[in-house]
Tab-separated table of C-alpha atoms in Angstrom:
chain	number	residue	atom	x	y	z
M	1	MET	CA	12.681	-15.170	17.467
M	2	ASP	CA	11.712	-14.680	13.706
M	3	TRP	CA	10.120	-11.466	14.228
M	4	LYS	CA	9.267	-10.884	10.721
M	5	LYS	CA	7.957	-14.704	10.485
M	6	SER	CA	5.838	-13.722	13.070
M	7	LEU	CA	4.405	-10.584	11.528
M	8	VAL	CA	3.975	-12.743	8.670
M	9	THR	CA	1.713	-15.230	10.640
M	10	LEU	CA	-0.309	-12.449	12.760
M	11	LYS	CA	-0.825	-11.156	9.405
M	12	LYS	CA	-2.172	-14.734	8.201
M	13	HIS	CA	-4.891	-14.917	11.007
M	14	VAL	CA	-6.027	-10.959	10.404
M	15	LEU	CA	-6.363	-12.046	6.644
M	16	THR	CA	-8.386	-14.690	7.665
M	17	GLY	CA	-10.350	-12.638	9.867
M	18	THR	CA	-11.042	-9.740	7.694
M	19	SER	CA	-11.892	-12.212	4.856
M	20	HIS	CA	-15.009	-13.463	5.566
M	21	MET	CA	-16.039	-10.341	7.398
M	22	ILE	CA	-16.078	-8.559	4.526
M	23	PRO	CA	-19.161	-10.073	3.242
M	24	PHE	CA	-20.884	-8.858	6.388
M	25	ILE	CA	-20.085	-5.636	6.573
M	26	VAL	CA	-20.561	-4.837	2.733
M	27	ALA	CA	-23.794	-6.401	2.998
M	28	GLY	CA	-25.051	-5.162	6.248
M	29	GLY	CA	-23.856	-1.526	5.566
M	30	VAL	CA	-24.728	-1.264	2.145
M	31	LEU	CA	-28.824	-1.976	3.085
M	32	PHE	CA	-28.569	0.076	5.671
M	33	SER	CA	-27.626	3.006	3.824
M	34	LEU	CA	-29.825	2.324	1.530
M	35	SER	CA	-32.970	2.588	4.435
M	36	VAL	CA	-31.558	5.880	5.567
M	37	MET	CA	-30.943	6.971	1.956
M	38	LEU	CA	-34.535	6.143	1.478
M	39	ASN	CA	-35.943	7.770	4.629
M	40	ASP	CA	-37.469	11.250	4.872
M	41	VAL	CA	-35.576	12.535	7.591
M	42	PRO	CA	-31.349	11.380	8.394
M	43	ALA	CA	-31.617	8.663	10.952
M	44	THR	CA	-32.365	5.001	11.414
M	45	PRO	CA	-35.564	4.836	10.357
M	46	THR	CA	-38.599	3.397	12.444
M	47	GLU	CA	-41.468	2.535	10.339
M	48	GLY	CA	-42.842	0.735	7.603
M	49	TRP	CA	-40.104	-1.646	5.006
M	50	LEU	CA	-37.629	0.753	5.488
M	51	SER	CA	-37.425	-0.060	9.402
M	52	GLY	CA	-37.406	-3.927	8.794
M	53	LEU	CA	-34.558	-3.302	5.726
M	54	ALA	CA	-32.629	-1.660	8.417
M	55	LYS	CA	-33.168	-4.176	10.661
M	56	ILE	CA	-31.386	-6.499	8.192
M	57	GLY	CA	-28.855	-4.235	7.731
M	58	GLU	CA	-28.232	-3.923	11.132
M	59	ALA	CA	-27.695	-7.380	12.002
M	60	GLY	CA	-24.487	-7.600	9.399
M	61	LEU	CA	-23.407	-4.686	10.843
M	62	THR	CA	-23.879	-5.982	14.133
M	63	LEU	CA	-22.087	-9.513	13.590
M	64	PHE	CA	-19.329	-8.327	11.580
M	65	ILE	CA	-16.968	-8.040	14.354
M	66	PRO	CA	-17.886	-11.381	16.336
M	67	VAL	CA	-16.557	-13.029	12.486
M	68	LEU	CA	-13.310	-10.757	12.641
M	69	GLY	CA	-12.505	-12.715	16.228
M	70	GLY	CA	-14.040	-15.805	15.543
M	71	TYR	CA	-12.036	-16.508	12.241
M	72	ILE	CA	-8.744	-14.712	13.760
M	73	ALA	CA	-9.096	-17.562	16.116
M	74	TYR	CA	-10.076	-20.442	13.773
M	75	SER	CA	-7.214	-19.627	11.723
M	76	ILE	CA	-5.009	-20.076	15.212
M	77	ALA	CA	-6.264	-23.065	16.617
M	78	ASP	CA	-8.458	-24.570	13.911
M	79	LYS	CA	-12.715	-25.466	14.441
M	80	PRO	CA	-12.080	-25.454	18.595
M	81	GLY	CA	-10.542	-21.271	18.121
M	82	LEU	CA	-13.994	-20.795	16.248
M	83	ALA	CA	-16.767	-20.558	19.272
M	84	PRO	CA	-14.817	-19.021	21.708
M	85	GLY	CA	-12.885	-16.038	18.975
M	86	MET	CA	-16.440	-15.230	18.305
M	87	LEU	CA	-18.413	-15.321	21.624
M	88	GLY	CA	-15.125	-12.821	23.134
M	89	ALA	CA	-15.372	-11.034	19.494
M	90	TYR	CA	-19.283	-9.809	20.712
M	91	LEU	CA	-18.492	-9.429	24.181
M	92	ALA	CA	-15.552	-6.761	22.996
M	93	LYS	CA	-18.561	-5.127	20.911
M	94	GLU	CA	-20.741	-5.326	23.566
M	95	VAL	CA	-18.187	-3.713	26.281
M	96	GLY	CA	-17.416	-1.250	23.956
M	97	ALA	CA	-14.476	-1.878	22.659
M	98	GLY	CA	-15.105	-2.091	18.923
M	99	PHE	CA	-13.713	-3.725	16.500
M	100	LEU	CA	-10.091	-3.358	17.961
M	101	GLY	CA	-11.417	-5.197	20.868
M	102	GLY	CA	-12.551	-7.997	18.793
M	103	MET	CA	-9.297	-8.409	16.820
M	104	ALA	CA	-8.126	-8.668	20.626
M	105	ALA	CA	-10.260	-11.439	21.670
M	106	GLY	CA	-9.808	-13.076	18.491
M	107	PHE	CA	-6.643	-13.556	19.304
M	108	ILE	CA	-7.101	-14.260	22.998
M	109	ALA	CA	-8.938	-16.906	22.106
M	110	GLY	CA	-7.054	-18.689	19.410
M	111	TYR	CA	-4.083	-18.720	21.561
M	112	VAL	CA	-5.969	-19.642	24.489
M	113	VAL	CA	-6.822	-22.524	22.750
M	114	LYS	CA	-4.075	-23.712	21.168
M	115	GLN	CA	-1.958	-24.026	24.660
M	116	LEU	CA	-5.090	-26.176	25.817
M	117	LYS	CA	-4.948	-28.189	22.728
M	118	LYS	CA	-0.693	-28.941	23.470
M	119	ILE	CA	-2.362	-30.533	26.833
M	120	LYS	CA	-2.465	-34.413	26.419
M	121	LEU	CA	-6.165	-35.658	27.554
M	122	PRO	CA	-6.746	-38.966	28.567
M	123	THR	CA	-8.053	-41.818	25.285
M	124	SER	CA	-11.647	-41.929	27.213
M	125	LEU	CA	-11.534	-37.605	26.713
M	126	LYS	CA	-9.871	-37.226	23.345
M	127	SER	CA	-13.222	-37.197	20.912
M	128	LEU	CA	-14.790	-34.197	23.957
M	129	GLY	CA	-11.546	-31.892	23.479
M	130	SER	CA	-12.466	-30.384	20.063
M	131	ILE	CA	-16.437	-30.359	20.489
M	132	PHE	CA	-16.476	-29.306	24.280
M	133	LEU	CA	-13.587	-28.810	26.248
M	134	TYR	CA	-11.145	-26.655	23.959
M	135	PRO	CA	-14.537	-24.410	23.927
M	136	LEU	CA	-15.757	-24.671	27.114
M	137	ILE	CA	-11.950	-23.707	28.365
M	138	GLY	CA	-11.618	-21.244	25.667
M	139	THR	CA	-15.136	-19.312	25.416
M	140	PHE	CA	-15.008	-18.942	30.074
M	141	VAL	CA	-11.038	-17.707	29.735
M	142	THR	CA	-11.471	-15.141	26.475
M	143	GLY	CA	-15.151	-13.903	28.284
M	144	ALA	CA	-13.492	-13.416	31.475
M	145	ILE	CA	-10.059	-11.563	29.535
M	146	VAL	CA	-12.738	-9.063	28.074
M	147	ILE	CA	-15.244	-8.467	30.672
M	148	TRP	CA	-12.929	-7.756	33.291
M	149	VAL	CA	-9.947	-6.722	31.992
M	150	ILE	CA	-10.494	-4.881	28.699
M	151	GLY	CA	-14.186	-3.893	29.195
M	152	THR	CA	-14.403	-2.497	32.673
M	153	PRO	CA	-11.549	0.261	31.598
M	154	ILE	CA	-12.570	1.047	28.844
M	155	ALA	CA	-16.249	2.585	30.813
M	156	SER	CA	-13.174	4.517	33.131
M	157	ILE	CA	-11.604	5.950	30.120
M	158	MET	CA	-14.645	6.778	27.699
M	159	GLU	CA	-15.831	8.710	31.305
M	160	GLY	CA	-12.945	10.511	31.303
M	161	LEU	CA	-12.297	11.504	27.791
M	162	THR	CA	-16.240	12.891	28.147
M	163	ASN	CA	-15.175	15.100	31.000
M	164	TRP	CA	-12.134	15.923	29.351
M	165	LEU	CA	-13.678	17.216	25.849
M	166	ALA	CA	-16.469	19.207	28.026
M	167	GLY	CA	-13.462	20.898	29.435
M	168	MET	CA	-11.914	22.066	26.024
M	169	GLY	CA	-15.134	24.647	25.480
M	170	ASP	CA	-12.420	27.784	25.648
M	171	ALA	CA	-9.664	25.130	24.082
M	172	GLY	CA	-10.039	27.008	20.680
M	173	LYS	CA	-11.729	26.089	17.888
M	174	ILE	CA	-8.708	24.373	15.894
M	175	PRO	CA	-7.642	22.039	18.852
M	176	LEU	CA	-11.090	21.008	19.682
M	177	ALA	CA	-12.365	20.296	16.466
M	178	THR	CA	-8.216	18.537	15.266
M	179	ILE	CA	-9.157	16.467	18.456
M	180	LEU	CA	-12.925	15.292	17.958
M	181	GLY	CA	-12.142	14.769	14.421
M	182	GLY	CA	-8.951	12.239	15.043
M	183	MET	CA	-10.982	10.429	17.890
M	184	THR	CA	-14.018	10.188	15.558
M	185	ALA	CA	-11.581	8.605	12.885
M	186	PHE	CA	-9.627	6.501	15.225
M	187	ASP	CA	-11.409	3.174	15.840
M	188	MET	CA	-14.202	3.443	13.826
M	189	GLY	CA	-17.360	3.163	15.869
M	190	GLY	CA	-15.544	1.660	18.865
M	191	PRO	CA	-15.321	3.766	22.093
M	192	ILE	CA	-13.246	6.340	21.669
M	193	ASN	CA	-15.381	7.247	18.333
M	194	LYS	CA	-18.671	6.677	20.173
M	195	VAL	CA	-17.089	9.288	22.963
M	196	ALA	CA	-16.242	12.431	20.520
M	197	THR	CA	-19.308	11.646	17.859
M	198	LEU	CA	-22.414	11.341	21.293
M	199	PHE	CA	-20.542	14.917	22.590
M	200	ALA	CA	-21.082	16.456	19.907
M	201	GLN	CA	-24.535	14.738	19.365
M	202	THR	CA	-26.063	15.506	22.455
M	203	GLN	CA	-25.773	19.074	21.726
M	204	VAL	CA	-26.579	19.528	18.459
M	205	ASP	CA	-29.364	21.914	19.593
M	206	THR	CA	-27.456	24.293	21.160
M	207	LEU	CA	-23.399	23.971	19.633
M	208	PRO	CA	-24.816	22.544	15.675
M	209	TYR	CA	-21.317	23.748	14.782
M	210	LEU	CA	-19.705	20.179	16.178
M	211	MET	CA	-22.340	18.121	14.281
M	212	GLY	CA	-20.908	20.347	11.572
M	213	GLY	CA	-17.386	19.136	11.586
M	214	VAL	CA	-17.846	15.803	13.161
M	215	GLY	CA	-20.094	14.995	10.372
M	216	VAL	CA	-17.468	15.705	8.053
M	217	ALA	CA	-15.775	13.360	10.386
M	218	ILE	CA	-17.906	11.001	10.573
M	219	CYS	CA	-17.546	10.068	6.692
M	220	THR	CA	-13.983	10.836	5.781
M	221	PRO	CA	-12.806	7.427	6.717
M	222	PRO	CA	-14.848	5.200	4.704
M	223	ILE	CA	-15.527	7.931	1.379
M	224	GLY	CA	-11.708	8.599	1.918
M	225	MET	CA	-10.262	4.716	1.631
M	226	GLY	CA	-12.789	4.198	-1.088
M	227	LEU	CA	-11.313	6.901	-3.116
M	228	ALA	CA	-7.933	5.046	-2.188
M	229	THR	CA	-8.515	2.300	-4.052
M	230	LEU	CA	-9.553	4.290	-7.256
M	231	LEU	CA	-6.588	6.223	-7.036
M	232	ALA	CA	-4.165	3.333	-6.316
M	233	PRO	CA	-5.919	0.071	-7.463
M	234	LYS	CA	-2.690	-1.757	-7.636
M	235	LYS	CA	-2.125	-1.227	-3.493
M	236	TYR	CA	-5.107	-2.897	-2.733
M	237	ASN	CA	-6.164	-6.810	-2.957
M	238	THR	CA	-9.178	-7.711	-4.908
M	239	GLU	CA	-11.567	-7.731	-1.782
M	240	GLU	CA	-10.052	-4.486	-0.583
M	241	LYS	CA	-11.322	-2.642	-4.087
M	242	GLU	CA	-14.548	-4.116	-3.496
M	243	ALA	CA	-14.943	-3.033	-0.037
M	244	GLY	CA	-14.470	0.617	-1.138
M	245	LYS	CA	-17.174	0.669	-3.246
M	246	GLY	CA	-19.217	-0.046	-0.400
M	247	ALA	CA	-17.089	1.920	1.671
M	248	LEU	CA	-17.975	4.579	-0.778
M	249	LEU	CA	-21.423	4.477	-0.446
M	250	MET	CA	-21.508	4.163	3.556
M	251	GLY	CA	-19.688	6.953	4.176
M	252	CYS	CA	-22.278	9.023	1.908
M	253	VAL	CA	-24.340	8.257	4.576
M	254	GLY	CA	-22.218	8.384	7.743
M	255	ILE	CA	-21.304	4.755	8.304
M	256	THR	CA	-17.674	5.050	9.474
M	257	GLU	CA	-17.359	1.653	9.840
M	258	GLY	CA	-16.786	1.305	5.950
M	259	ALA	CA	-13.239	1.225	6.948
M	260	ILE	CA	-12.273	-0.969	9.007
M	261	PRO	CA	-11.856	-3.692	6.004
M	262	PHE	CA	-8.867	-1.770	5.404
M	263	ALA	CA	-8.072	-0.676	8.949
M	264	ALA	CA	-7.849	-4.225	10.063
M	265	ASN	CA	-5.397	-5.368	7.396
M	266	ASP	CA	-3.038	-2.563	7.817
M	267	PRO	CA	-3.230	-1.121	10.720
M	268	LEU	CA	-0.363	0.697	11.199
M	269	ARG	CA	-0.960	3.103	7.674
M	270	VAL	CA	-4.905	3.162	7.731
M	271	ILE	CA	-5.335	4.093	11.299
M	272	PRO	CA	-2.699	7.390	11.050
M	273	SER	CA	-4.348	8.702	7.677
M	274	ILE	CA	-7.573	8.583	8.294
M	275	ILE	CA	-6.845	10.280	11.422
M	276	VAL	CA	-5.238	13.348	9.976
M	277	GLY	CA	-7.950	13.239	6.809
M	278	ALA	CA	-11.008	13.567	9.310
M	279	ALA	CA	-9.564	15.778	11.684
M	280	VAL	CA	-8.461	18.008	8.715
M	281	GLY	CA	-11.621	17.540	7.122
M	282	ASN	CA	-13.401	18.869	11.043
M	283	ILE	CA	-11.374	22.010	11.455
M	284	ILE	CA	-12.476	23.613	7.311
M	285	PRO	CA	-16.044	23.316	8.870
M	286	PHE	CA	-15.603	24.737	12.269
M	287	LEU	CA	-13.804	27.899	10.391
M	288	LEU	CA	-16.459	28.152	7.666
M	289	GLY	CA	-19.121	28.480	10.829
M	290	VAL	CA	-20.785	25.247	9.008
M	291	LEU	CA	-24.035	24.278	11.253
M	292	ASN	CA	-25.663	20.594	10.858
M	293	HIS	CA	-28.795	20.057	12.408
M	294	ALA	CA	-29.060	16.548	12.952
M	295	PRO	CA	-27.087	14.318	14.916
M	296	TRP	CA	-25.758	12.437	12.150
M	297	GLY	CA	-23.038	12.290	8.883
M	298	GLY	CA	-22.042	11.736	5.729
M	299	LEU	CA	-23.461	13.502	2.666
M	300	ILE	CA	-26.958	12.479	3.516
M	301	VAL	CA	-27.654	15.121	6.191
M	302	LEU	CA	-27.362	18.154	3.389
M	303	PRO	CA	-30.403	19.054	3.393
M	304	VAL	CA	-30.330	20.449	7.463
M	305	VAL	CA	-26.649	21.815	6.716
M	306	GLU	CA	-25.824	25.210	7.162
M	307	GLY	CA	-23.248	26.343	5.136
M	308	LYS	CA	-23.396	23.348	2.307
M	309	ILE	CA	-20.604	24.564	0.607
M	310	GLY	CA	-18.104	24.756	3.007
M	311	TYR	CA	-19.349	21.507	4.390
M	312	ILE	CA	-18.668	19.470	1.285
M	313	ILE	CA	-15.270	21.435	0.715
M	314	GLY	CA	-14.699	19.564	4.055
M	315	VAL	CA	-15.832	15.988	3.219
M	316	VAL	CA	-13.778	16.332	-0.264
M	317	VAL	CA	-10.536	18.044	1.504
M	318	GLY	CA	-10.144	15.231	4.109
M	319	ALA	CA	-11.354	12.161	2.166
M	320	PHE	CA	-8.520	13.188	-0.356
M	321	VAL	CA	-5.940	13.865	2.555
M	322	THR	CA	-6.605	10.454	3.985
M	323	ALA	CA	-6.300	8.568	0.659
M	324	ILE	CA	-2.990	10.740	-0.776
M	325	MET	CA	-1.512	9.937	2.597
M	326	VAL	CA	-2.213	6.297	2.887
M	327	ASN	CA	-1.477	5.544	-0.906
M	328	LEU	CA	2.121	7.209	-0.289
M	329	LEU	CA	2.417	5.215	3.134
M	330	LYS	CA	1.655	2.030	1.251
M	331	LYS	CA	3.994	0.347	-0.956
M	332	GLU	CA	3.390	-1.739	-4.387
M	333	ASN	CA	1.112	-4.379	-3.929
M	334	THR	CA	1.897	-4.815	-0.016
M	335	ASP	CA	-1.056	-6.670	0.694
M	336	ASN	CA	-1.033	-8.882	-2.488
M	337	GLU	CA	1.393	-10.930	-1.805
M	338	ASN	CA	-0.025	-14.809	-2.229
M	339	ILE	CA	-0.949	-16.317	1.205
M	340	LYS	CA	-2.426	-19.373	1.812
M	341	VAL	CA	-4.023	-20.506	4.892
M	342	ASP	CA	-3.523	-24.075	5.387
M	343	GLU	CA	-7.308	-25.032	6.915
M	344	GLU	CA	-9.298	-28.306	7.280
M	345	ASP	CA	-12.312	-26.966	5.602
M	346	PHE	CA	-10.875	-23.943	2.978
M	347	GLU	CA	-7.604	-22.047	1.847
M	348	LEU	CA	-7.521	-18.103	1.529
M	349	GLU	CA	-5.602	-16.836	-1.488
M	350	PHE	CA	-4.872	-13.420	-2.712
M	351	GLU	CA	-4.060	-12.916	-6.243
M	352	GLU	CA	-1.410	-10.575	-7.283
M	353	VAL	CA	-3.632	-7.881	-9.482
């Protein structure tokens, strides 16, 4: 097996998915960010026109994982893979698997349908293959794997992690801050992130120092990646540089998902970088005694933060650690190769900058 060729093929499928996902996450994320920024408190608006604006933004943030999975499957198996990939990724989101689960669902659906297409159908059924049989069977198989193979263990893992964190109260601030920060960044809104953030959010009234750190860790991944595109623009393709602008805004209002386009394109370099940056950013407020009285993150919570300077230092240091680390790991033009996706209806090409 030619591993290098296989990796290039996998990357082509991921790039197809992320190229279609980015408009959803940027449009949804920016509109949701604006609704939170214009709200009187750092929380999702529930009344008036801001509530409507938030719902529009939430629609984009709800759909980006299904779109990611759907177009990964589309890249692998053409049109018959689109519905199984999109529905499988939606289910992955529903069971709490996050964007990583959505990507996995896309690959599962794509390769299931690709294998189904190799089965020779009778002439009378050939016309039904692409529009009925392949999507139907592909959706069932993918959905079953997501719900029973991926979803069930995730619930147990989340419960176990929550209990583990609850037992770390006497472990010391630095170990706890490191673990919470890394978990918050790891899957950017996925199950690991949710365990860490909910652990802090549910204790915001009694232990506000937890949100003092986690509020920083929530925003350093997108701010750090946005900063990285500004510090080393030649290491990012055009779409990533545009996503970086939206990521900066999303980070400021506490939307960790702003870093997902970068992590999906280059997980081996991006995910370790955002984990380290978030862990460092989380430690600083813990040590400086910062208190955040809102169950939210980002710079938007500054009005209710005690120890604002320490909070800002945590954000700045964490973001720079992320940006510097990821840019050191990335090679010049790593993601700027001309990659053509030979599909029926479109051609995707990333040009060098």
